[in-house]
Amino acid sequence: MILRGDPFGWEVPAEATAVAIGVFDGVHLGHQRVVRDLATTASGRGLVTAALTFDPHPLEFLAPERAPQMLTTVEQRAAMLGECGVEILGVLPFLEIRDLDPHTFVTEILVLRLRAAVVAVGENFRFGRDRGGDAVLLRSMGDELGFTVEIVEMVDDAGEGGSISSTRIRDLLHSGDVQGAARLLGRPFALIGPVIHGDARGRTIGFPTANLHVPDRMVVPADGVYAAWVEWNGVKYPGVVNIGVRPTFGVSQRTIEAHVIGFDADLYGESLTLHFVDRIRAERRFDGIDALVAQIGRDRDQASVLLAEGDDSPGNVEVVS
């Protein structure tokens, strides 16, 4: 169940819940561990596992200049949290709750609307008007109102670079390290968007591409060429993705173009998901179309090998290779 809109009008669950609160952007390995542990607690106590997330990110209103690009849409988060055991997801519209004082937030949303018996939050969690509440206050209110609070520490990356965080994953993607991002996410990073009309230049040189539209608020990996699985209608196909401005053609607009290997169909208007597996090379300018075509052929062959070797494919989809 996904609860959206005005939280004061949410349907009250029939049973008490164990609730995790956070943005959960990316639903990375740290998030997954927290939610799965909470689901285990909920099961042992006969509770329903729930989560609260925010849309849009609070910083888009509190400090727009510091607001991060997002790793996942709300729909992606809902699906991933569901795989971790979340049965109820509440999507809090930040503008409608930003002026609630901490006491009102807890009593009206956590206690009355979600019937929270257990609440799990990060050690840096803040809530209520002007960020006036913290995890310590929440625990104190839980003692008063009849719910327990679990304060969760950051999950360490097995000693390989520090704590797992959405910020760190964004930094890896901005540098083109999609493998490093996948290691922290527990799966390949994915972009979702509709196919829009391009200039059809790829088709004229023998490599037709689908041009993906992705909102500005979403993270896009660094410019370059990537091996990726291209998912369409529950089926994934091997592909090679170019992100950049296509300098050989003197283009300045950044595009995301996917060439689906061994597949040629009109995908305009269809929704595709690109699952990034590895970076093949940086984008660069070539001295003429022939040199570019030859390199694209090598990129396609390398992508085929990388995808066949790793098979870092998304679950629950049919594989075509």
Short mmCIF file of C-alpha atoms in Angstrom, two decimals:
data_model
loop_
_atom_site.label_atom_id
_atom_site.label_comp_id
_atom_site.label_asym_id
_atom_site.label_seq_id
_atom_site.Cartn_x
_atom_site.Cartn_y
_atom_site.Cartn_z
CA MET A 1 0.00 0.00 0.00
CA ILE A 2 1.28 3.48 -0.92
CA LEU A 3 -0.13 6.43 1.03
CA ARG A 4 0.16 9.77 -0.80
CA GLY A 5 -1.27 13.26 -0.56
CA ASP A 6 -2.33 15.00 2.64
CA PRO A 7 -1.14 12.72 5.47
CA PHE A 8 -4.05 13.83 7.67
CA GLY A 9 -6.31 12.02 5.22
CA TRP A 10 -4.34 8.78 5.03
CA GLU A 11 -6.11 5.50 5.59
CA VAL A 12 -5.25 4.18 9.04
CA PRO A 13 -3.82 0.63 8.90
CA ALA A 14 -5.76 -2.12 10.57
CA GLU A 15 -2.71 -3.25 12.55
CA ALA A 16 0.07 -1.50 14.43
CA THR A 17 3.27 -0.86 12.48
CA ALA A 18 7.04 -0.79 12.69
CA VAL A 19 8.09 2.33 10.75
CA ALA A 20 11.43 3.34 9.22
CA ILE A 21 11.77 7.04 8.39
CA GLY A 22 14.12 8.53 5.82
CA VAL A 23 14.48 9.77 2.25
CA PHE A 24 15.80 6.32 1.27
CA ASP A 25 17.16 7.69 -2.00
CA GLY A 26 18.75 4.81 -3.89
CA VAL A 27 17.59 2.22 -1.35
CA HIS A 28 21.25 1.24 -1.05
CA LEU A 29 22.71 -1.62 0.99
CA GLY A 30 22.59 0.44 4.18
CA HIS A 31 18.91 1.21 3.71
CA GLN A 32 18.21 -2.41 2.83
CA ARG A 33 19.84 -3.70 6.00
CA VAL A 34 17.89 -1.27 8.20
CA VAL A 35 14.55 -2.11 6.59
CA ARG A 36 15.13 -5.86 6.58
CA ASP A 37 16.14 -5.78 10.25
CA LEU A 38 13.01 -3.78 11.00
CA ALA A 39 10.88 -6.26 9.05
CA THR A 40 12.32 -9.07 11.17
CA THR A 41 11.42 -7.13 14.33
CA ALA A 42 7.93 -6.48 12.98
CA SER A 43 7.37 -10.12 12.16
CA GLY A 44 8.41 -11.19 15.63
CA ARG A 45 5.98 -8.76 17.25
CA GLY A 46 3.05 -9.20 14.87
CA LEU A 47 3.46 -5.74 13.36
CA VAL A 48 3.16 -4.48 9.79
CA THR A 49 6.41 -3.12 8.28
CA ALA A 50 6.06 0.46 7.06
CA ALA A 51 8.31 3.26 5.83
CA LEU A 52 8.02 7.03 5.50
CA THR A 53 9.81 8.86 2.70
CA PHE A 54 9.69 12.42 1.39
CA ASP A 55 8.86 13.85 -2.02
CA PRO A 56 10.36 16.12 -3.05
CA HIS A 57 13.61 16.06 -1.08
CA PRO A 58 13.30 18.53 1.86
CA LEU A 59 16.38 20.45 0.73
CA GLU A 60 14.61 21.48 -2.47
CA PHE A 61 12.69 23.93 -0.28
CA LEU A 62 14.99 24.44 2.71
CA ALA A 63 18.21 25.01 0.75
CA PRO A 64 17.71 24.65 -3.02
CA GLU A 65 21.37 25.35 -3.72
CA ARG A 66 22.28 22.22 -1.74
CA ALA A 67 19.44 19.98 -2.92
CA PRO A 68 20.88 16.77 -4.38
CA GLN A 69 19.90 15.19 -7.66
CA MET A 70 17.98 12.02 -6.94
CA LEU A 71 19.11 8.43 -7.48
CA THR A 72 15.57 7.06 -7.61
CA THR A 73 12.02 8.10 -8.31
CA VAL A 74 9.35 7.53 -5.69
CA GLU A 75 8.08 4.61 -7.75
CA GLN A 76 11.53 3.01 -7.79
CA ARG A 77 11.87 3.49 -4.05
CA ALA A 78 8.46 1.93 -3.46
CA ALA A 79 9.34 -1.17 -5.48
CA MET A 80 12.76 -1.60 -3.85
CA LEU A 81 11.47 -1.06 -0.32
CA GLY A 82 8.72 -3.56 -1.05
CA GLU A 83 11.37 -6.13 -1.94
CA CYS A 84 12.89 -5.51 1.51
CA GLY A 85 9.61 -6.23 3.27
CA VAL A 86 7.85 -2.86 3.43
CA GLU A 87 4.08 -3.34 3.21
CA ILE A 88 3.00 0.28 3.70
CA LEU A 89 4.89 3.25 2.23
CA GLY A 90 3.88 6.75 3.25
CA VAL A 91 5.09 9.49 0.88
CA LEU A 92 5.16 12.74 2.83
CA PRO A 93 4.64 15.90 0.74
CA PHE A 94 7.22 18.13 2.38
CA LEU A 95 5.37 21.41 1.83
CA GLU A 96 2.38 20.07 3.76
CA ILE A 97 4.36 18.96 6.82
CA ARG A 98 7.24 21.45 7.02
CA ASP A 99 5.43 23.69 9.54
CA LEU A 100 4.33 20.91 11.87
CA ASP A 101 5.99 21.11 15.27
CA PRO A 102 7.73 17.90 16.43
CA HIS A 103 4.94 16.94 18.82
CA THR A 104 2.24 17.26 16.14
CA PHE A 105 4.33 15.30 13.63
CA VAL A 106 4.72 12.43 16.07
CA THR A 107 1.21 12.32 17.48
CA GLU A 108 -0.74 12.99 14.28
CA ILE A 109 1.31 11.08 11.73
CA LEU A 110 3.30 8.39 13.54
CA VAL A 111 0.83 7.55 16.30
CA LEU A 112 -2.63 8.31 14.89
CA ARG A 113 -2.13 7.74 11.16
CA LEU A 114 0.43 4.90 11.18
CA ARG A 115 -0.23 3.35 14.60
CA ALA A 116 3.54 3.11 15.12
CA ALA A 117 4.74 0.68 17.78
CA VAL A 118 8.38 0.75 16.65
CA VAL A 119 10.15 3.62 14.84
CA ALA A 120 13.60 3.31 13.26
CA VAL A 121 15.57 6.45 12.34
CA GLY A 122 19.15 7.37 11.54
CA GLU A 123 21.37 8.90 14.19
CA ASN A 124 21.24 12.29 12.40
CA PHE A 125 17.46 12.28 11.96
CA ARG A 126 15.74 15.65 12.38
CA PHE A 127 12.01 16.36 12.18
CA GLY A 128 9.40 19.02 12.74
CA ARG A 129 9.37 22.76 12.12
CA ASP A 130 12.87 24.25 11.78
CA ARG A 131 14.28 20.75 12.30
CA GLY A 132 13.42 21.16 15.95
CA GLY A 133 13.22 17.44 16.79
CA ASP A 134 15.99 14.86 16.85
CA ALA A 135 16.36 11.16 17.58
CA VAL A 136 16.78 11.77 21.32
CA LEU A 137 13.54 13.76 21.49
CA LEU A 138 11.77 11.10 19.43
CA ARG A 139 12.88 8.42 21.88
CA SER A 140 11.61 10.49 24.80
CA MET A 141 8.25 11.00 23.08
CA GLY A 142 8.09 7.28 22.36
CA ASP A 143 8.45 6.54 26.06
CA GLU A 144 5.54 8.89 26.70
CA LEU A 145 3.29 7.78 23.83
CA GLY A 146 3.93 4.04 23.85
CA PHE A 147 6.32 3.27 20.98
CA THR A 148 9.96 2.25 20.98
CA VAL A 149 12.67 3.97 18.94
CA GLU A 150 15.64 2.30 17.25
CA ILE A 151 18.44 4.72 16.40
CA VAL A 152 20.43 3.28 13.52
CA GLU A 153 24.10 4.02 12.84
CA MET A 154 25.50 4.41 9.33
CA VAL A 155 26.38 1.09 7.68
CA ASP A 156 30.09 0.69 6.92
CA ASP A 157 31.32 -0.38 3.50
CA ALA A 158 33.26 -3.37 4.83
CA GLY A 159 36.31 -1.16 5.33
CA GLU A 160 36.52 -0.24 1.64
CA GLY A 161 35.98 3.50 1.80
CA GLY A 162 33.73 4.42 4.70
CA SER A 163 30.01 4.52 5.26
CA ILE A 164 27.46 3.71 2.60
CA SER A 165 25.49 6.83 1.70
CA SER A 166 23.43 8.27 -1.12
CA THR A 167 25.88 11.18 -1.35
CA ARG A 168 28.81 8.84 -1.88
CA ILE A 169 26.90 6.96 -4.59
CA ARG A 170 26.13 10.24 -6.38
CA ASP A 171 29.81 11.14 -6.32
CA LEU A 172 30.73 7.77 -7.84
CA LEU A 173 28.19 8.20 -10.63
CA HIS A 174 29.34 11.75 -11.35
CA SER A 175 32.84 10.33 -11.87
CA GLY A 176 31.51 7.56 -14.15
CA ASP A 177 32.22 4.75 -11.66
CA VAL A 178 29.00 2.81 -12.18
CA GLN A 179 30.61 -0.38 -10.85
CA GLY A 180 31.47 1.34 -7.56
CA ALA A 181 27.93 2.70 -7.34
CA ALA A 182 26.49 -0.76 -8.00
CA ARG A 183 28.60 -2.23 -5.19
CA LEU A 184 27.01 0.18 -2.69
CA LEU A 185 23.52 -0.09 -4.17
CA GLY A 186 23.57 -3.89 -4.32
CA ARG A 187 22.46 -3.73 -7.98
CA PRO A 188 23.28 -1.74 -11.13
CA PHE A 189 22.29 1.92 -11.07
CA ALA A 190 19.16 2.48 -13.19
CA LEU A 191 17.71 5.38 -15.14
CA ILE A 192 14.06 5.37 -16.23
CA GLY A 193 12.48 7.59 -18.85
CA PRO A 194 10.45 7.81 -22.03
CA VAL A 195 12.05 7.58 -25.46
CA ILE A 196 11.90 10.92 -27.28
CA HIS A 197 12.62 11.91 -30.87
CA GLY A 198 16.27 12.55 -31.66
CA ASP A 199 17.97 13.58 -34.88
CA ALA A 200 18.06 9.94 -36.14
CA ARG A 201 21.78 10.34 -36.84
CA GLY A 202 22.56 6.94 -35.29
CA ARG A 203 20.30 5.17 -37.74
CA THR A 204 22.05 6.81 -40.70
CA ILE A 205 25.40 5.32 -39.62
CA GLY A 206 24.06 1.84 -38.85
CA PHE A 207 23.58 2.14 -35.09
CA PRO A 208 20.01 3.23 -34.30
CA THR A 209 19.56 4.63 -30.82
CA ALA A 210 16.73 5.35 -28.42
CA ASN A 211 17.02 8.80 -26.86
CA LEU A 212 15.96 8.79 -23.22
CA HIS A 213 14.44 11.80 -21.48
CA VAL A 214 15.42 12.03 -17.81
CA PRO A 215 14.25 14.90 -15.54
CA ASP A 216 16.92 17.36 -14.42
CA ARG A 217 16.38 16.36 -10.78
CA MET A 218 17.69 12.83 -11.47
CA VAL A 219 21.38 11.81 -11.30
CA VAL A 220 22.96 10.94 -14.65
CA PRO A 221 26.38 9.22 -14.82
CA ALA A 222 29.35 11.15 -16.21
CA ASP A 223 29.65 11.59 -19.95
CA GLY A 224 30.97 8.47 -21.63
CA VAL A 225 30.08 5.13 -23.16
CA TYR A 226 28.63 2.36 -20.99
CA ALA A 227 27.64 -1.29 -21.17
CA ALA A 228 24.07 -1.51 -19.92
CA TRP A 229 21.02 -3.70 -19.87
CA VAL A 230 18.09 -2.02 -21.61
CA GLU A 231 14.79 -3.08 -20.06
CA TRP A 232 11.55 -2.72 -22.00
CA ASN A 233 8.21 -4.27 -21.06
CA GLY A 234 9.80 -6.65 -18.57
CA VAL A 235 12.46 -7.89 -20.99
CA LYS A 236 16.09 -6.82 -20.86
CA TYR A 237 18.37 -6.58 -23.86
CA PRO A 238 22.13 -6.00 -24.02
CA GLY A 239 22.97 -2.45 -24.96
CA VAL A 240 25.58 0.26 -25.22
CA VAL A 241 24.72 3.73 -23.90
CA ASN A 242 26.33 7.02 -24.84
CA ILE A 243 25.94 10.00 -22.52
CA GLY A 244 27.26 13.34 -23.71
CA VAL A 245 27.23 16.00 -26.39
CA ARG A 246 28.45 13.96 -29.40
CA PRO A 247 31.44 16.21 -30.15
CA THR A 248 32.14 14.58 -33.54
CA PHE A 249 28.90 16.13 -34.78
CA GLY A 250 29.45 19.48 -33.08
CA VAL A 251 26.39 19.08 -30.86
CA SER A 252 26.17 20.97 -27.56
CA GLN A 253 23.01 19.47 -26.03
CA ARG A 254 23.62 16.57 -23.67
CA THR A 255 21.79 13.39 -24.62
CA ILE A 256 21.34 9.86 -23.28
CA GLU A 257 21.30 7.43 -26.22
CA ALA A 258 20.90 3.66 -25.97
CA HIS A 259 21.76 1.32 -28.81
CA VAL A 260 20.03 -2.01 -28.20
CA ILE A 261 22.29 -4.73 -29.57
CA GLY A 262 20.62 -6.96 -32.14
CA PHE A 263 17.29 -5.17 -31.79
CA ASP A 264 15.70 -2.64 -34.12
CA ALA A 265 12.18 -1.39 -33.39
CA ASP A 266 10.47 1.95 -33.02
CA LEU A 267 10.54 2.67 -29.29
CA TYR A 268 9.38 6.29 -29.48
CA GLY A 269 7.11 7.08 -26.53
CA GLU A 270 7.94 3.82 -24.75
CA SER A 271 9.42 3.78 -21.24
CA LEU A 272 12.89 2.23 -20.93
CA THR A 273 15.06 1.43 -17.94
CA LEU A 274 18.83 1.50 -18.40
CA HIS A 275 20.79 -0.64 -15.92
CA PHE A 276 24.43 0.54 -16.02
CA VAL A 277 26.98 -2.28 -15.67
CA ASP A 278 30.38 -0.82 -16.65
CA ARG A 279 32.00 2.22 -18.25
CA ILE A 280 33.73 1.44 -21.53
CA ARG A 281 35.39 4.78 -22.25
CA ALA A 282 35.09 8.55 -22.01
CA GLU A 283 33.33 10.48 -24.74
CA ARG A 284 35.69 11.99 -27.32
CA ARG A 285 35.76 13.62 -30.72
CA PHE A 286 36.70 11.55 -33.78
CA ASP A 287 38.27 12.70 -37.05
CA GLY A 288 35.37 11.84 -39.27
CA ILE A 289 32.34 9.55 -39.41
CA ASP A 290 34.28 6.45 -40.49
CA ALA A 291 36.47 6.57 -37.38
CA LEU A 292 33.41 7.10 -35.19
CA VAL A 293 31.54 4.17 -36.77
CA ALA A 294 34.53 1.89 -36.28
CA GLN A 295 34.77 2.86 -32.60
CA ILE A 296 31.04 2.36 -32.02
CA GLY A 297 31.42 -1.14 -33.44
CA ARG A 298 34.21 -1.85 -30.96
CA ASP A 299 32.12 -0.37 -28.14
CA ARG A 300 29.21 -2.63 -29.07
CA ASP A 301 31.44 -5.70 -29.09
CA GLN A 302 33.01 -4.78 -25.76
CA ALA A 303 29.60 -4.17 -24.21
CA SER A 304 28.42 -7.59 -25.40
CA VAL A 305 31.42 -9.25 -23.74
CA LEU A 306 31.07 -7.32 -20.48
CA LEU A 307 27.37 -8.08 -20.18
CA ALA A 308 27.87 -11.76 -21.01
CA GLU A 309 30.69 -12.08 -18.47
CA GLY A 310 29.12 -10.24 -15.57
CA ASP A 311 25.42 -10.74 -16.20
CA ASP A 312 24.76 -8.05 -13.57
CA SER A 313 21.18 -8.06 -14.69
CA PRO A 314 18.11 -6.80 -12.85
CA GLY A 315 15.89 -9.45 -11.35
CA ASN A 316 12.35 -10.33 -12.33
CA VAL A 317 12.83 -9.63 -16.03
CA GLU A 318 13.30 -11.91 -19.00
CA VAL A 319 16.79 -11.93 -20.52
CA VAL A 320 17.38 -11.67 -24.25
CA SER A 321 20.96 -11.80 -25.49
#
